[in-house]
XYZ file of C-alpha atoms in Angstrom:
644
model
C -72.610 9.719 -0.836
C -72.912 7.521 -3.890
C -69.960 5.476 -2.639
C -71.632 4.897 0.739
C -74.846 3.756 -0.940
C -72.867 1.457 -3.197
C -70.982 -0.181 -0.329
C -74.223 -0.567 1.660
C -75.933 -2.165 -1.322
C -73.061 -4.552 -1.839
C -73.093 -5.491 1.828
C -76.862 -6.176 1.791
C -76.670 -8.214 -1.411
C -73.700 -10.136 -0.084
C -75.554 -10.910 3.150
C -78.735 -12.050 1.371
C -76.772 -14.227 -1.077
C -74.168 -15.578 1.372
C -75.293 -19.138 0.800
C -75.112 -18.793 -2.955
C -71.644 -17.154 -2.694
C -70.356 -19.976 -0.510
C -71.622 -22.532 -3.005
C -69.832 -20.729 -5.823
C -66.642 -20.520 -3.777
C -66.766 -24.270 -3.084
C -67.077 -24.950 -6.810
C -64.182 -22.584 -7.505
C -62.105 -24.335 -4.852
C -62.782 -27.676 -6.521
C -61.787 -26.238 -9.899
C -58.669 -24.748 -8.376
C -57.570 -28.014 -6.759
C -58.173 -29.825 -10.077
C -55.945 -27.347 -11.936
C -58.954 -26.074 -13.919
C -57.656 -22.549 -13.395
C -59.732 -20.830 -16.058
C -63.009 -22.009 -14.542
C -61.803 -21.082 -11.054
C -60.875 -17.592 -12.237
C -64.326 -16.962 -13.649
C -66.030 -18.041 -10.452
C -63.744 -16.168 -8.078
C -63.917 -12.996 -10.120
C -67.723 -13.000 -10.195
C -67.732 -13.352 -6.431
C -65.053 -10.669 -5.938
C -66.847 -8.228 -8.250
C -69.836 -8.380 -5.893
C -67.665 -7.054 -3.079
C -66.904 -10.302 -1.362
C -63.464 -10.172 0.338
C -61.603 -13.139 1.673
C -57.903 -13.851 2.179
C -58.218 -17.398 0.928
C -60.126 -16.315 -2.169
C -57.611 -13.597 -3.053
C -54.760 -16.112 -2.582
C -56.387 -18.589 -4.930
C -57.442 -15.955 -7.421
C -53.935 -14.532 -7.540
C -52.439 -18.019 -7.730
C -54.789 -19.054 -10.528
C -53.420 -16.235 -12.695
C -49.862 -16.665 -11.386
C -49.744 -20.369 -12.196
C -51.345 -19.669 -15.553
C -48.443 -17.258 -16.313
C -50.694 -14.172 -16.431
C -48.696 -12.273 -13.837
C -50.049 -8.873 -14.795
C -53.526 -10.074 -13.804
C -52.239 -11.858 -10.725
C -50.841 -8.491 -9.531
C -54.361 -7.078 -9.118
C -55.507 -9.848 -6.813
C -52.307 -10.126 -4.806
C -52.630 -6.374 -4.263
C -56.135 -6.981 -2.860
C -54.687 -9.742 -0.669
C -52.004 -7.499 0.854
C -54.507 -4.639 1.222
C -56.301 -6.793 3.827
C -53.144 -6.447 5.977
C -53.309 -9.982 7.306
C -50.316 -12.236 7.792
C -49.669 -14.534 4.861
C -47.037 -17.158 4.061
C -43.646 -15.775 2.867
C -44.166 -17.300 -0.609
C -46.899 -14.737 -1.308
C -44.423 -11.890 -0.857
C -42.291 -13.495 -3.569
C -45.238 -14.113 -5.903
C -46.481 -10.547 -5.415
C -42.973 -9.228 -6.165
C -42.839 -11.242 -9.390
C -46.299 -9.973 -10.358
C -45.291 -6.376 -9.649
C -42.330 -6.802 -11.960
C -44.702 -7.910 -14.724
C -46.230 -4.434 -14.683
C -42.802 -2.782 -14.301
C -43.318 -1.755 -10.661
C -39.764 -2.669 -9.742
C -39.411 -0.378 -6.756
C -42.493 -1.901 -5.091
C -41.300 -5.368 -6.130
C -37.973 -4.824 -4.384
C -39.773 -3.747 -1.203
C -41.717 -7.027 -1.312
C -38.473 -8.920 -1.884
C -36.956 -7.198 1.173
C -39.943 -8.421 3.205
C -39.639 -11.854 1.656
C -35.969 -11.897 2.636
C -36.817 -11.052 6.249
C -39.611 -13.624 6.536
C -38.399 -16.583 4.474
C -35.543 -17.931 6.580
C -33.019 -19.826 4.455
C -34.739 -19.518 1.084
C -32.031 -19.299 -1.614
C -34.101 -16.816 -3.650
C -33.922 -14.401 -0.733
C -30.181 -14.941 -0.421
C -29.719 -14.355 -4.161
C -31.686 -11.138 -3.979
C -29.755 -9.973 -0.904
C -26.423 -10.588 -2.688
C -27.606 -9.028 -5.963
C -29.621 -5.970 -5.019
C -28.152 -4.210 -8.054
C -29.587 -6.937 -10.303
C -31.457 -4.422 -12.461
C -28.204 -2.622 -13.257
C -26.499 -5.932 -14.108
C -29.399 -6.958 -16.359
C -29.201 -3.574 -18.086
C -25.491 -4.140 -18.740
C -26.281 -7.530 -20.315
C -29.101 -6.110 -22.436
C -29.111 -5.061 -26.062
C -27.224 -8.119 -27.285
C -30.038 -9.531 -29.405
C -32.179 -8.363 -32.297
C -35.582 -10.024 -31.943
C -38.703 -10.355 -34.053
C -41.827 -12.488 -34.252
C -40.928 -15.813 -35.870
C -43.905 -15.591 -38.249
C -45.322 -19.056 -37.556
C -47.506 -18.305 -34.552
C -51.195 -19.071 -34.153
C -53.834 -17.549 -31.891
C -53.175 -20.367 -29.441
C -49.971 -21.512 -27.707
C -46.779 -22.005 -29.736
C -43.549 -22.742 -27.854
C -40.605 -25.032 -27.182
C -38.477 -25.110 -30.320
C -35.807 -27.568 -31.497
C -33.692 -27.910 -34.618
C -34.112 -31.060 -36.699
C -31.990 -30.861 -39.800
C -33.295 -27.883 -41.765
C -36.545 -27.826 -39.779
C -37.700 -26.067 -36.639
C -39.914 -28.381 -34.573
C -42.178 -26.878 -31.912
C -45.305 -27.516 -29.860
C -48.624 -25.874 -30.718
C -52.202 -26.035 -29.456
C -53.517 -24.684 -32.795
C -56.498 -26.509 -34.220
C -56.117 -27.451 -37.886
C -59.270 -26.769 -39.871
C -61.324 -29.905 -40.378
C -59.818 -31.691 -37.378
C -60.895 -31.844 -33.773
C -58.731 -31.441 -30.700
C -59.581 -32.199 -27.094
C -59.550 -29.227 -24.685
C -57.549 -29.185 -21.437
C -59.197 -27.631 -18.396
C -56.300 -25.699 -16.937
C -56.142 -23.168 -19.779
C -59.123 -24.019 -22.013
C -56.813 -24.668 -24.972
C -56.376 -27.742 -27.098
C -53.711 -30.273 -26.159
C -50.472 -29.540 -27.974
C -49.015 -31.435 -30.924
C -45.639 -31.163 -32.624
C -45.312 -29.063 -35.785
C -42.348 -28.420 -38.094
C -41.386 -25.497 -40.322
C -38.504 -25.409 -42.796
C -35.826 -22.927 -41.692
C -32.949 -21.360 -43.617
C -29.601 -20.085 -42.286
C -31.097 -16.679 -41.462
C -33.874 -18.221 -39.386
C -36.598 -17.533 -41.950
C -39.433 -20.046 -41.597
C -41.888 -21.632 -44.005
C -45.516 -22.506 -43.249
C -45.540 -25.149 -40.496
C -47.030 -28.615 -40.882
C -47.784 -31.480 -38.509
C -44.482 -33.141 -37.630
C -45.485 -36.777 -37.063
C -48.909 -38.386 -36.785
C -47.237 -41.474 -35.291
C -46.014 -39.434 -32.297
C -49.275 -37.527 -31.824
C -51.487 -38.734 -28.963
C -54.760 -37.555 -27.462
C -52.827 -35.441 -24.959
C -49.827 -33.043 -24.910
C -46.608 -33.578 -26.833
C -43.954 -30.868 -26.600
C -40.292 -29.827 -26.318
C -38.485 -32.351 -28.519
C -34.720 -32.686 -28.878
C -32.937 -34.700 -31.546
C -29.579 -36.477 -31.802
C -27.177 -35.158 -34.404
C -27.752 -38.133 -36.703
C -31.485 -37.432 -36.633
C -32.353 -40.995 -35.646
C -33.467 -40.456 -32.044
C -35.905 -37.976 -30.509
C -36.539 -37.306 -26.836
C -39.735 -35.382 -26.030
C -42.297 -34.527 -23.359
C -45.753 -36.083 -23.207
C -48.503 -36.441 -20.657
C -48.490 -39.714 -18.756
C -50.097 -41.689 -21.590
C -48.931 -45.174 -22.526
C -50.424 -47.778 -24.830
C -53.641 -45.809 -25.206
C -54.124 -45.426 -21.436
C -53.879 -42.220 -19.402
C -52.319 -42.747 -15.980
C -52.664 -40.551 -12.907
C -50.839 -39.897 -9.668
C -52.230 -40.486 -6.179
C -54.025 -37.105 -6.405
C -55.736 -38.110 -9.675
C -53.617 -35.732 -11.759
C -52.003 -36.658 -15.080
C -48.392 -35.522 -14.974
C -45.613 -35.204 -17.560
C -43.092 -37.828 -18.629
C -40.108 -38.105 -20.948
C -40.176 -40.423 -23.934
C -37.793 -41.604 -26.637
C -38.722 -42.315 -30.249
C -36.539 -43.714 -33.015
C -36.570 -43.139 -36.735
C -37.505 -46.026 -38.998
C -38.475 -45.888 -42.679
C -38.534 -42.099 -42.555
C -40.923 -41.835 -39.597
C -40.520 -41.661 -35.830
C -42.017 -44.562 -33.902
C -41.201 -47.147 -31.269
C -42.090 -44.661 -28.523
C -40.807 -45.819 -25.123
C -41.053 -44.209 -21.730
C -37.722 -43.392 -20.078
C -37.039 -45.609 -17.053
C -36.612 -42.844 -14.484
C -40.178 -41.514 -14.947
C -42.858 -41.905 -12.273
C -46.599 -41.510 -11.992
C -46.004 -39.396 -8.864
C -43.904 -36.535 -10.312
C -43.174 -34.869 -13.633
C -40.140 -35.040 -15.913
C -40.152 -32.644 -18.882
C -38.260 -30.530 -21.429
C -35.244 -32.674 -22.423
C -31.934 -31.274 -23.678
C -28.807 -33.097 -24.889
C -25.172 -32.397 -24.063
C -22.831 -31.635 -26.960
C -21.418 -35.191 -26.891
C -24.972 -36.607 -26.465
C -23.889 -38.654 -23.440
C -25.975 -36.676 -20.983
C -29.673 -35.798 -20.974
C -30.786 -32.667 -19.074
C -34.404 -32.138 -18.039
C -36.718 -30.376 -15.585
C -38.473 -32.245 -12.778
C -40.229 -31.906 -9.439
C -39.086 -35.376 -8.309
C -38.153 -36.031 -4.665
C -35.022 -34.123 -3.752
C -36.033 -31.095 -5.824
C -35.018 -27.810 -4.141
C -37.975 -25.799 -5.430
C -41.073 -26.048 -7.598
C -39.016 -27.658 -10.334
C -35.271 -28.216 -10.739
C -32.959 -29.055 -13.597
C -31.424 -32.535 -13.524
C -28.991 -34.490 -15.636
C -28.775 -38.221 -16.336
C -26.091 -40.238 -18.101
C -26.996 -41.968 -21.365
C -25.015 -45.184 -21.461
C -23.479 -46.650 -24.618
C -26.077 -49.433 -24.681
C -28.980 -46.946 -24.521
C -29.673 -47.442 -20.803
C -29.615 -44.589 -18.302
C -27.837 -43.767 -15.068
C -29.463 -42.206 -12.028
C -30.728 -38.600 -12.353
C -28.569 -36.022 -10.556
C -29.792 -32.615 -9.378
C -27.613 -29.792 -10.728
C -27.556 -28.312 -7.241
C -27.999 -24.836 -5.822
C -25.559 -23.234 -8.249
C -28.429 -23.518 -10.754
C -31.585 -24.473 -8.830
C -33.537 -22.388 -6.316
C -36.737 -22.730 -4.320
C -38.485 -21.306 -7.369
C -38.936 -22.824 -10.794
C -36.022 -23.790 -13.027
C -37.035 -25.290 -16.352
C -36.488 -25.498 -20.139
C -32.747 -26.358 -20.204
C -30.740 -26.077 -23.438
C -27.045 -26.840 -24.011
C -25.338 -24.814 -26.748
C -22.415 -26.061 -28.829
C -20.261 -23.678 -26.746
C -21.123 -25.762 -23.660
C -23.355 -23.113 -22.172
C -26.404 -24.087 -20.168
C -29.367 -21.837 -20.942
C -32.442 -22.250 -18.769
C -35.445 -20.316 -17.498
C -36.036 -19.432 -13.877
C -38.227 -17.309 -11.669
C -35.931 -17.879 -8.673
C -32.836 -16.009 -9.850
C -33.155 -12.183 -9.915
C -34.978 -11.178 -13.091
C -37.418 -8.831 -14.786
C -40.555 -10.780 -13.927
C -41.984 -14.248 -14.536
C -39.568 -16.682 -16.083
C -36.342 -15.117 -17.357
C -33.688 -16.800 -19.487
C -30.314 -17.321 -17.774
C -26.995 -18.774 -18.906
C -24.122 -20.496 -17.128
C -20.862 -21.678 -18.668
C -20.212 -25.375 -18.092
C -16.640 -25.876 -16.857
C -14.740 -28.742 -15.183
C -17.904 -30.690 -14.526
C -19.578 -27.750 -12.814
C -21.188 -24.451 -13.680
C -19.908 -20.896 -13.678
C -21.718 -17.747 -12.646
C -25.432 -17.630 -13.564
C -26.172 -14.571 -15.702
C -29.461 -13.061 -16.833
C -29.262 -12.719 -20.645
C -31.007 -9.335 -20.449
C -33.476 -7.521 -22.627
C -35.033 -7.928 -25.205
C -35.011 -11.712 -24.684
C -36.288 -11.148 -21.136
C -39.164 -8.904 -20.120
C -41.860 -8.625 -17.444
C -43.678 -11.814 -18.499
C -42.544 -15.435 -19.030
C -39.581 -15.932 -21.387
C -38.386 -19.476 -21.927
C -37.381 -22.216 -24.386
C -34.137 -20.507 -25.511
C -32.492 -22.171 -28.529
C -29.476 -20.973 -30.555
C -27.374 -22.160 -33.493
C -23.913 -20.992 -32.401
C -22.613 -21.120 -35.980
C -25.118 -18.617 -37.368
C -25.921 -16.919 -34.020
C -29.608 -17.252 -34.973
C -32.046 -18.736 -32.520
C -35.558 -18.812 -31.111
C -37.281 -18.400 -27.763
C -40.853 -18.471 -26.476
C -42.754 -15.824 -24.541
C -46.240 -14.799 -23.465
C -45.309 -11.111 -23.658
C -47.744 -8.439 -24.748
C -48.068 -7.826 -28.465
C -47.985 -11.490 -29.422
C -50.477 -13.272 -31.595
C -51.413 -16.037 -29.183
C -51.062 -17.157 -25.579
C -47.397 -18.172 -26.015
C -45.515 -17.126 -29.144
C -42.222 -18.045 -30.738
C -39.723 -15.272 -31.446
C -36.645 -15.278 -33.640
C -33.420 -13.568 -32.616
C -29.899 -12.898 -33.805
C -27.166 -12.673 -31.185
C -25.083 -9.523 -31.746
C -22.452 -10.150 -29.052
C -21.712 -12.761 -26.407
C -22.794 -12.179 -22.825
C -19.639 -13.632 -21.397
C -17.147 -10.858 -20.768
C -13.756 -12.481 -20.424
C -10.379 -11.024 -19.593
C -6.841 -12.279 -20.105
C -4.551 -11.479 -17.165
C -0.856 -11.483 -18.043
C 2.435 -10.021 -16.980
C 6.143 -10.590 -16.420
C 7.907 -11.530 -13.161
C 11.140 -9.629 -12.546
C 13.716 -8.935 -9.838
C 12.683 -5.742 -8.070
C 16.270 -4.635 -7.590
C 17.863 -5.408 -10.938
C 14.897 -5.806 -13.309
C 16.223 -9.251 -14.236
C 13.694 -11.681 -15.747
C 12.640 -14.385 -13.278
C 11.635 -17.738 -14.768
C 10.014 -20.600 -12.837
C 8.327 -18.332 -10.309
C 5.110 -19.900 -9.031
C 2.136 -17.604 -9.709
C -1.204 -18.376 -8.048
C -4.553 -16.739 -8.790
C -7.195 -16.321 -6.052
C -10.758 -14.981 -6.281
C -12.159 -12.241 -4.035
C -12.902 -14.873 -1.340
C -9.255 -15.982 -1.441
C -10.165 -19.327 -2.947
C -7.575 -20.592 -5.439
C -8.680 -20.300 -9.066
C -5.554 -21.377 -10.992
C -1.780 -21.751 -10.735
C 1.061 -21.498 -13.226
C 4.840 -20.864 -13.454
C 6.541 -17.975 -15.200
C 8.112 -18.933 -18.523
C 11.663 -18.459 -19.861
C 10.955 -14.770 -20.460
C 9.315 -14.346 -17.056
C 5.866 -14.351 -18.617
C 2.688 -15.706 -16.980
C -1.003 -15.660 -18.037
C -4.482 -16.633 -16.835
C -7.332 -16.997 -19.365
C -11.099 -16.633 -19.207
C -11.376 -14.429 -16.144
C -14.567 -12.511 -15.398
C -14.696 -8.850 -16.323
C -14.854 -6.339 -13.446
C -14.028 -9.040 -10.924
C -11.432 -8.658 -8.181
C -8.631 -11.203 -8.103
C -5.456 -11.645 -6.045
C -2.165 -12.732 -7.615
C 0.535 -14.317 -5.453
C 4.101 -14.861 -6.739
C 6.748 -17.034 -5.060
C 10.353 -18.003 -5.848
C 13.251 -19.398 -3.838
C 15.490 -16.658 -2.398
C 12.743 -14.056 -2.944
C 10.066 -12.654 -0.686
C 6.557 -13.797 -1.601
C 4.367 -10.993 -2.841
C 0.595 -10.722 -3.369
C -1.280 -8.033 -5.289
C -4.919 -7.239 -5.926
C -6.070 -6.651 -9.519
C -9.449 -5.591 -10.888
C -10.317 -6.914 -14.332
C -11.407 -4.518 -17.074
C -15.062 -3.779 -17.838
C -15.000 -5.226 -21.359
C -13.511 -8.320 -22.955
C -9.811 -7.833 -23.400
C -6.503 -7.938 -21.546
C -5.307 -6.730 -18.152
C -1.561 -6.523 -17.463
C -0.087 -6.966 -13.989
C 3.707 -6.821 -13.794
C 5.177 -8.506 -10.716
C 8.416 -7.500 -9.002
C 9.944 -9.812 -6.404
C 12.404 -8.598 -3.797
C 15.281 -10.845 -2.856
C 15.002 -12.352 0.595
C 18.834 -12.550 0.650
C 20.544 -9.608 -1.070
C 24.316 -9.711 -1.709
C 26.028 -6.434 -0.835
C 29.572 -5.066 -1.173
C 31.575 -2.092 -0.018
C 30.169 1.049 -1.556
C 26.569 -0.219 -1.721
C 23.775 1.892 -0.254
C 21.626 -0.028 2.250
C 18.842 2.507 1.626
C 18.596 1.185 -1.933
C 18.475 -2.423 -0.691
C 15.495 -1.638 1.497
C 13.913 0.933 -0.861
C 14.365 3.707 1.728
C 14.229 6.975 -0.180
C 13.903 9.473 2.665
C 14.297 9.306 6.436
C 11.462 11.649 7.273
C 11.734 14.480 9.800
C 9.227 17.114 10.779
C 9.643 20.560 9.212
C 12.886 22.206 10.403
C 13.330 19.375 12.981
C 15.919 16.621 13.312
C 14.418 14.317 15.961
C 13.585 10.797 14.774
C 9.876 10.294 13.964
C 8.181 6.861 14.543
C 7.893 6.215 10.777
C 11.572 7.037 10.334
C 12.430 4.679 13.211
C 10.777 1.830 11.306
C 13.128 2.293 8.352
C 16.195 2.825 10.527
C 15.432 -0.389 12.406
C 16.044 -2.320 9.158
C 19.556 -0.852 8.892
C 20.244 -1.602 12.553
C 19.240 -5.275 12.161
C 21.494 -5.720 9.134
C 24.436 -4.266 11.023
C 23.738 -6.595 13.971
C 23.707 -9.551 11.598
C 27.008 -8.345 10.136
C 29.119 -7.228 13.141
C 32.110 -6.203 11.005
C 30.031 -3.841 8.824
C 30.732 -0.108 9.052
C 28.293 2.434 7.610
C 28.524 6.101 6.646
C 25.244 7.984 7.131
C 24.684 10.769 4.599
C 21.791 13.203 4.660
C 20.910 15.400 1.644
C 18.456 18.244 1.009
C 17.078 19.925 -2.081
C 18.241 23.421 -3.192
C 15.455 25.353 -1.578
C 16.420 27.464 1.456
C 20.000 28.824 1.766
C 23.129 26.760 1.282
C 24.205 27.270 4.893
C 20.766 26.458 6.291
C 20.554 23.212 4.300
C 24.036 22.090 5.271
C 23.424 22.753 8.992
C 19.974 21.059 8.997
C 21.153 17.990 7.088
C 24.205 17.588 9.338
C 22.022 17.712 12.460
C 19.740 15.074 10.904
C 22.661 12.791 10.034
C 24.012 13.054 13.581
C 20.547 12.500 15.038
C 20.220 9.347 12.934
C 23.609 8.084 14.126
C 22.693 8.783 17.759
C 19.442 6.831 17.385
C 21.282 3.834 15.881
C 23.845 3.905 18.725
C 20.939 3.907 21.143
C 19.731 0.690 19.468
C 23.012 -1.109 20.228
C 25.332 -0.249 17.333
C 28.869 0.691 18.477
C 29.761 4.308 17.739
C 33.014 3.359 15.992
C 30.977 1.476 13.334
C 29.109 4.636 12.330
C 30.175 7.853 10.684
C 28.310 10.498 8.756
C 27.505 14.072 8.006
C 25.018 16.299 6.238
C 25.777 17.407 2.717
C 22.942 19.880 2.321
C 22.466 20.714 -1.357
C 26.057 20.028 -2.413
C 25.364 16.653 -4.085
C 22.213 17.245 -6.125
C 21.415 14.410 -8.520
C 19.505 16.474 -11.080
C 19.271 19.992 -12.548
C 17.381 21.540 -9.609
C 19.917 24.133 -8.502
C 19.119 27.610 -7.187
C 17.151 29.612 -9.740
C 16.084 26.539 -11.761
C 12.322 25.846 -11.840
C 11.584 22.241 -10.842
C 8.554 20.181 -9.870
C 8.001 18.930 -6.354
C 8.778 15.398 -7.579
C 12.131 16.565 -8.971
C 13.043 18.319 -5.717
C 12.120 15.194 -3.766
C 14.737 13.160 -5.619
C 17.411 15.320 -3.984
C 15.971 14.929 -0.466
C 17.459 11.533 0.304
C 19.205 9.495 2.939
C 22.117 7.192 2.196
C 23.716 4.418 4.276
C 26.946 3.609 2.448
C 28.842 0.421 3.409
C 32.448 1.359 4.223
C 33.673 -2.103 5.176
C 32.415 -5.641 5.741
């Protein structure tokens, strides 16, 4: 009864105050559209707590938390949205799935992803999920490769986006230094970020951070720097703020741009905006290639596949830039790809909420090869978790690095974590073997060996060496490949091989059969065609269909060689009586000859008989215990060339 009274009271209050509620909602809508998400959240929640239910409000309330990277709180309001059982845009199924992951409700999240897949049409995130429904198992396999800990330099505000500069770690922070004032930004009610630096040793231990450069610091956000190896040039992210003036897009929003600063007299200055920026879209989070000839960054510029994509742009020798190029759908999705980093091993690390992950932004890696990118892999736990994980940075010499996260247990809104990589994620196999003649075992050099993937697309090609050897490097563990070998005067062969589960070596020996086999009097045609037994049913001697297939090979050879005469010999093992075996084998030999005559071979070219158990080729005589395999060696058919 108390529940009924409560609902009635809420309904009456809501009816009386409908005008006031609508006014509050309009204010919240204005705050939402202006990216003042904290203020919008407060207003929407006060309205919702009074029992007011509205699809649009729940969307915006969920979005306000979702866009503010508080997915665990977004889950509550998206749940309320879906409880209303009204049709919503497919994107909300994806956002709800991501929010469910943030509270470790993966089974429910996968159900939402199934619905998203059915409703979203050609969305690449749906296709990725459909192709990788075992993504949690894969992530688990990739997990446990890092030892992580709090970096020890975090504040109660946001700290994120690290970069190495000599023996310093430079990062962005919204901390407020005592005795100084900082302007507050509406969207998260935190101070605008500045760059800080902390001395770092080879083990990643950090000293107390200090302001990095007052010359770089503006009234708005500075973040995510990257430095050239000589330390003379810095690229970084800043709000659209030039020459003391803040600029806005057509919607009156101040976006992000990339800038370059140069070192002079021990300080960074001469800040210039990069030429491919625009007031109408954001460019952010720069990263440099190993040779420093390419700048990578995140952007929502025209041509972007999703909310933000990763791009690259050439840095010319004279300091000018080429045209930005989207990295394409191998990396980018309809979701958010951001915070690129290029390791000295030419690996692209980036964060994404579009590739299958554990919730929010996850860190992924892709090996850069031949101008493109290899398979995208989730780096696993503990780097990734249910919340946002981003800003991955590693020194490949020491295997020590840093990343940023808003995970639970941190000191502030975003925190910086230190890690040590214990083993590489890339599991690579070496495939090798030797090419030989199937009949003689002779080494075959100069055989062409081609490697195909599981879609039969060519991966690589080589030729066998002087010792018949071949090899393919850097193949993916557990992956299916096909190996095709070809050589003049030999039949082409193709074999499937599955790579091992761990980094190491897989051996595939290749035997090629001659397409033209020289024969002489006394040779056994059964050996040429690898015919071990002409099969008959138990106690029968009529030719079975599978036996006819093998006999047809002999017939065709004799037709191609009209002077050839053949003696057909049938043998049994020692089981059954001597007389029984001799009689049965003789009937089978004669049945074989009759079948070959029926196929057009003249009777005078054929002879033969059954030898029963009189010509055993091993120890398996009467009274001697043998295995089935040993007995089978004696059950054989021979087609001996008598003349040519």
